Short mmCIF file of C-alpha atoms in Angstrom, two decimals:
data_model
loop_
_atom_site.label_atom_id
_atom_site.label_comp_id
_atom_site.label_asym_id
_atom_site.label_seq_id
_atom_site.Cartn_x
_atom_site.Cartn_y
_atom_site.Cartn_z
CA UNK R 1 0.53 0.11 0.30
CA UNK R 2 1.39 3.39 -0.84
CA UNK R 3 2.59 6.44 1.20
CA UNK R 4 0.28 8.68 1.16
CA UNK R 5 -3.61 9.16 -1.20
CA UNK R 6 -5.42 12.01 -2.87
CA UNK R 7 -9.56 12.48 -1.85
CA UNK R 8 -12.06 13.50 -3.64
CA UNK R 9 -15.65 14.94 -2.75
CA UNK R 10 -18.22 13.88 -5.88
CA UNK R 11 -20.78 16.58 -5.37
CA UNK R 12 -23.98 14.97 -7.21
CA UNK R 13 -26.83 17.46 -5.78
CA UNK R 14 -30.08 16.28 -4.17
CA UNK R 15 -30.05 12.62 -5.04
CA UNK R 16 -34.08 11.91 -5.90
CA UNK R 17 -35.67 8.02 -5.63
CA UNK R 18 -34.76 5.86 -8.71
CA UNK R 19 -32.39 8.48 -10.62
CA UNK R 20 -29.66 8.05 -12.42
CA UNK R 21 -27.34 7.38 -9.48
CA UNK R 22 -24.24 6.09 -12.29
CA UNK R 23 -23.95 8.68 -14.97
CA UNK R 24 -24.37 11.75 -12.00
CA UNK R 25 -21.90 10.31 -10.29
CA UNK R 26 -19.29 9.58 -13.33
CA UNK R 27 -19.92 13.46 -14.60
CA UNK R 28 -19.07 14.90 -10.99
CA UNK R 29 -16.24 12.55 -11.04
CA UNK R 30 -15.19 14.57 -14.45
CA UNK R 31 -15.31 17.82 -12.55
CA UNK R 32 -13.79 16.76 -8.96
CA UNK R 33 -10.81 14.93 -10.07
CA UNK R 34 -10.72 14.35 -14.37
CA UNK R 35 -12.55 10.97 -14.37
CA UNK R 36 -12.06 7.70 -12.83
CA UNK R 37 -8.82 6.03 -13.53
CA UNK R 38 -7.88 2.15 -13.28
CA UNK R 39 -7.33 1.64 -9.20
CA UNK R 40 -9.63 4.01 -7.56
CA UNK R 41 -11.71 3.60 -5.22
CA UNK R 42 -15.15 4.92 -4.84
CA UNK R 43 -17.00 5.94 -1.78
CA UNK R 44 -20.90 6.28 -1.36
CA UNK R 45 -23.09 7.17 0.95
CA UNK R 46 -25.76 4.35 1.97
CA UNK R 47 -29.10 6.97 2.53
CA UNK R 48 -28.04 8.24 -1.05
CA UNK R 49 -27.78 4.36 -2.76
CA UNK R 50 -30.51 3.31 -0.83
CA UNK R 51 -32.48 6.24 -2.34
CA UNK R 52 -31.55 6.07 -5.83
CA UNK R 53 -33.20 2.46 -5.31
CA UNK R 54 -36.93 3.91 -4.44
CA UNK R 55 -35.77 2.44 -0.30
CA UNK R 56 -37.83 4.90 1.21
CA UNK R 57 -40.65 4.83 3.47
CA UNK R 58 -42.81 7.71 4.22
CA UNK R 59 -43.73 7.86 7.90
CA UNK R 60 -47.30 8.02 7.50
CA UNK R 61 -48.21 4.57 5.73
CA UNK R 62 -47.11 3.03 8.20
CA UNK R 63 -48.91 1.19 11.30
CA UNK R 64 -46.84 0.32 14.16
CA UNK R 65 -47.89 -2.96 15.92
CA UNK R 66 -48.39 -3.19 19.59
CA UNK R 67 -44.36 -4.25 20.24
CA UNK R 68 -43.67 -1.60 17.93
CA UNK R 69 -45.54 1.34 20.73
CA UNK R 70 -44.18 -0.93 23.94
CA UNK R 71 -40.61 0.50 22.47
CA UNK R 72 -41.20 3.29 21.60
CA UNK R 73 -42.61 4.51 24.63
CA UNK R 74 -39.93 2.63 26.43
CA UNK R 75 -37.35 4.40 24.28
CA UNK R 76 -39.19 7.90 23.52
CA UNK R 77 -39.65 6.86 19.93
CA UNK R 78 -42.33 7.14 16.53
CA UNK R 79 -44.07 4.36 16.92
CA UNK R 80 -43.78 4.42 13.03
CA UNK R 81 -40.26 4.76 13.18
CA UNK R 82 -39.53 2.02 15.45
CA UNK R 83 -41.92 -0.53 13.56
CA UNK R 84 -39.93 -0.01 10.33
CA UNK R 85 -36.59 -0.67 12.61
CA UNK R 86 -37.86 -3.49 14.05
CA UNK R 87 -39.30 -4.89 10.39
CA UNK R 88 -35.30 -3.98 9.04
CA UNK R 89 -33.84 -5.95 12.42
CA UNK R 90 -32.48 -9.78 12.90
CA UNK R 91 -33.38 -8.73 16.21
CA UNK R 92 -33.11 -6.40 19.09
CA UNK R 93 -30.15 -5.90 22.21
CA UNK R 94 -31.91 -3.05 23.76
CA UNK R 95 -31.85 0.79 23.65
CA UNK R 96 -31.25 4.36 24.87
CA UNK R 97 -33.40 7.41 24.68
CA UNK R 98 -33.97 7.86 21.05
CA UNK R 99 -32.39 4.79 19.76
CA UNK R 100 -32.94 0.84 19.57
CA UNK R 101 -29.57 -1.31 19.35
CA UNK R 102 -30.21 -4.00 16.60
CA UNK R 103 -28.31 -6.75 14.97
CA UNK R 104 -28.53 -6.76 11.27
CA UNK R 105 -26.52 -9.00 8.57
CA UNK R 106 -24.10 -10.29 11.43
CA UNK R 107 -23.48 -6.11 12.53
CA UNK R 108 -24.85 -4.17 15.74
CA UNK R 109 -25.90 -1.26 14.65
CA UNK R 110 -28.45 1.72 16.12
CA UNK R 111 -31.58 1.77 14.52
CA UNK R 112 -30.76 -1.33 12.12
CA UNK R 113 -29.23 1.97 10.09
CA UNK R 114 -32.62 3.38 9.53
CA UNK R 115 -32.01 7.12 8.69
CA UNK R 116 -34.36 10.19 8.89
CA UNK R 117 -30.61 12.43 8.19
CA UNK R 118 -30.37 13.55 4.81
CA UNK R 119 -34.26 12.16 3.40
CA UNK R 120 -36.97 13.86 2.36
CA UNK R 121 -39.62 15.41 5.19
CA UNK R 122 -41.36 13.17 6.39
CA UNK R 123 -39.61 9.58 4.77
CA UNK R 124 -37.06 7.52 6.54
CA UNK R 125 -34.31 5.67 4.81
CA UNK R 126 -33.66 2.69 5.70
CA UNK R 127 -29.68 0.41 3.95
CA UNK R 128 -29.96 -0.16 1.00
CA UNK R 129 -31.20 -4.05 0.52
CA UNK R 130 -28.11 -5.70 -0.14
CA UNK R 131 -24.89 -3.21 -0.10
CA UNK R 132 -22.91 -5.55 -2.00
CA UNK R 133 -24.96 -6.21 -4.69
CA UNK R 134 -25.12 -1.82 -4.73
CA UNK R 135 -21.48 -1.54 -5.46
CA UNK R 136 -21.37 -4.66 -7.66
CA UNK R 137 -23.86 -2.92 -9.78
CA UNK R 138 -22.51 0.15 -9.88
CA UNK R 139 -18.85 -1.32 -10.04
CA UNK R 140 -19.63 -2.75 -13.47
CA UNK R 141 -21.90 0.41 -14.39
CA UNK R 142 -19.03 2.48 -14.35
CA UNK R 143 -16.57 0.26 -15.70
CA UNK R 144 -18.93 -0.65 -18.33
CA UNK R 145 -19.01 3.15 -19.73
CA UNK R 146 -15.62 3.87 -18.58
CA UNK R 147 -12.92 1.90 -19.65
CA UNK R 148 -11.06 1.23 -16.29
CA UNK R 149 -10.66 -0.76 -12.80
CA UNK R 150 -12.25 0.27 -9.68
CA UNK R 151 -13.16 -0.71 -6.09
CA UNK R 152 -17.07 0.66 -4.67
CA UNK R 153 -17.17 0.97 -0.89
CA UNK R 154 -21.51 1.28 0.30
CA UNK R 155 -20.25 2.92 3.77
CA UNK R 156 -22.60 4.24 6.21
CA UNK R 157 -21.78 6.12 10.39
CA UNK R 158 -21.63 4.92 13.00
CA UNK R 159 -20.94 5.53 16.77
CA UNK R 160 -18.28 3.59 18.64
CA UNK R 161 -18.24 1.88 21.98
CA UNK R 162 -17.74 4.30 24.49
CA UNK R 163 -16.43 7.52 21.71
CA UNK R 164 -18.16 10.42 20.93
CA UNK R 165 -19.05 10.76 18.00
CA UNK R 166 -19.43 8.57 14.36
CA UNK R 167 -17.38 7.03 11.20
CA UNK R 168 -17.23 5.38 8.71
CA UNK R 169 -18.09 2.30 8.55
CA UNK R 170 -18.12 0.00 4.88
CA UNK R 171 -21.58 -1.74 4.87
CA UNK R 172 -20.78 -3.03 0.91
CA UNK R 173 -17.70 -3.86 -0.58
CA UNK R 174 -16.36 -5.12 -4.17
CA UNK R 175 -12.73 -4.63 -5.39
CA UNK R 176 -10.92 -4.69 -2.77
CA UNK R 177 -10.31 -6.88 0.29
CA UNK R 178 -11.80 -5.59 3.57
CA UNK R 179 -9.26 -6.46 6.42
CA UNK R 180 -5.75 -7.48 5.31
CA UNK R 181 -4.45 -9.28 7.99
CA UNK R 182 -1.12 -8.32 9.38
CA UNK R 183 -1.02 -11.72 11.45
CA UNK R 184 3.24 -13.29 11.55
CA UNK R 185 4.56 -9.85 10.49
CA UNK R 186 7.23 -7.74 13.18
CA UNK R 187 6.40 -4.75 14.88
CA UNK R 188 9.68 -2.54 15.73
CA UNK R 189 11.31 -4.86 18.51
CA UNK R 190 11.34 -8.21 15.54
CA UNK R 191 7.86 -9.25 17.54
CA UNK R 192 5.71 -11.68 15.84
CA UNK R 193 2.07 -9.55 15.51
CA UNK R 194 -0.19 -12.53 16.80
CA UNK R 195 -4.20 -11.05 16.28
CA UNK R 196 -3.65 -7.30 14.10
CA UNK R 197 -5.97 -7.07 11.48
CA UNK R 198 -6.54 -4.01 9.45
CA UNK R 199 -10.29 -2.50 9.21
CA UNK R 200 -9.11 -1.02 5.57
CA UNK R 201 -12.14 -1.24 4.15
CA UNK R 202 -13.51 0.99 8.13
CA UNK R 203 -9.85 3.35 7.02
CA UNK R 204 -11.72 4.13 3.85
CA UNK R 205 -14.96 4.90 4.90
CA UNK R 206 -14.12 7.44 7.88
CA UNK R 207 -11.44 9.43 5.48
CA UNK R 208 -14.26 9.36 3.17
CA UNK R 209 -16.30 10.87 5.36
CA UNK R 210 -14.00 13.09 6.04
CA UNK R 211 -15.14 14.92 2.83
CA UNK R 212 -18.23 13.14 2.47
CA UNK R 213 -20.15 15.74 5.17
CA UNK R 214 -22.77 14.83 7.88
CA UNK R 215 -24.80 18.07 7.23
CA UNK R 216 -25.79 19.44 4.03
CA UNK R 217 -22.87 19.45 1.77
CA UNK R 218 -24.79 17.14 -1.79
CA UNK R 219 -21.36 14.91 -1.50
CA UNK R 220 -22.49 11.80 -1.26
CA UNK R 221 -20.01 10.27 -3.04
CA UNK R 222 -15.99 9.80 -2.90
CA UNK R 223 -12.60 8.46 -5.34
CA UNK R 224 -10.20 7.41 -2.99
CA UNK R 225 -7.09 7.95 -5.54
CA UNK R 226 -3.30 6.56 -4.95
CA UNK R 227 -4.00 3.62 -2.27
CA UNK R 228 -2.07 1.45 -4.21
CA UNK R 229 -4.63 -1.73 -3.52
CA UNK R 230 -5.04 -4.09 -6.05
CA UNK R 231 -8.22 -4.48 -7.75
CA UNK R 232 -9.53 -7.97 -7.73
CA UNK R 233 -12.88 -9.55 -7.12
CA UNK R 234 -13.30 -9.86 -3.97
CA UNK R 235 -17.28 -9.34 -2.64
CA UNK R 236 -18.11 -8.29 1.57
CA UNK R 237 -17.08 -7.00 4.37
CA UNK R 238 -15.44 -9.55 6.06
CA UNK R 239 -17.42 -9.95 9.90
CA UNK R 240 -16.94 -11.79 13.47
CA UNK R 241 -20.12 -13.78 15.52
CA UNK R 242 -20.67 -11.42 18.16
CA UNK R 243 -19.83 -14.22 20.68
CA UNK R 244 -15.94 -13.41 18.59
CA UNK R 245 -16.75 -9.67 19.44
CA UNK R 246 -15.01 -7.81 22.50
CA UNK R 247 -17.87 -5.89 23.16
CA UNK R 248 -20.93 -7.25 22.69
CA UNK R 249 -19.14 -11.16 24.16
CA UNK R 250 -18.73 -9.18 27.62
CA UNK R 251 -22.35 -7.87 27.02
CA UNK R 252 -23.92 -10.82 26.91
CA UNK R 253 -21.70 -12.74 29.09
CA UNK R 254 -22.75 -9.89 31.52
CA UNK R 255 -26.56 -10.52 31.08
CA UNK R 256 -26.07 -14.08 32.00
CA UNK R 257 -25.28 -13.41 34.96
#
């Protein structure tokens, strides 16, 4: 991996359902960086991807279940939002006022990724139905139109245990390795690394988040250029079982006492 890289924000304007998202990205790339180049990594905000795919929920069409109403009262939330969160979740672990902590596709995240930020008034936006499939589709469209090879990440912003604020995490990935295993390499003093793995896709996501912003920037896509990562056929973000996770493992054990 190279020792430096460049990040280009792609301003697309407001994305609406069923907009030609890929065409907007290609046009923005020409303006921001002279177009795509071989080896670029395209990073996409999940809300923009989901919106372009039409995955938006109008709250006035949602009828909350009794369970949703119960959780909404307990955690001071809109019952309609809770109903959508329950539909999007594999399970609900717990919550704090305003948020449910959910398991979805092997990942722990607030409100199952359902977000009202950057959604039209009266609407909320769940995660893309299949972030890896979305990444593959957009990658194929760009490669065919531009004649290059790139990697694509679909990312979300998440909080982390005992830290204030959000950083980026990859939820969809194609073309690059999401995690690099550094076990067996030597540290500065010759000791062999035994557990170290680098969350490359998440680190790229966080770099992109700095340019994307979280408010009205209208920058839902970023090109990361110059990392020197090989482009291949990899798909997906590596995860671990909840029992292997330090935070979830301790949490589960504490609840069993």
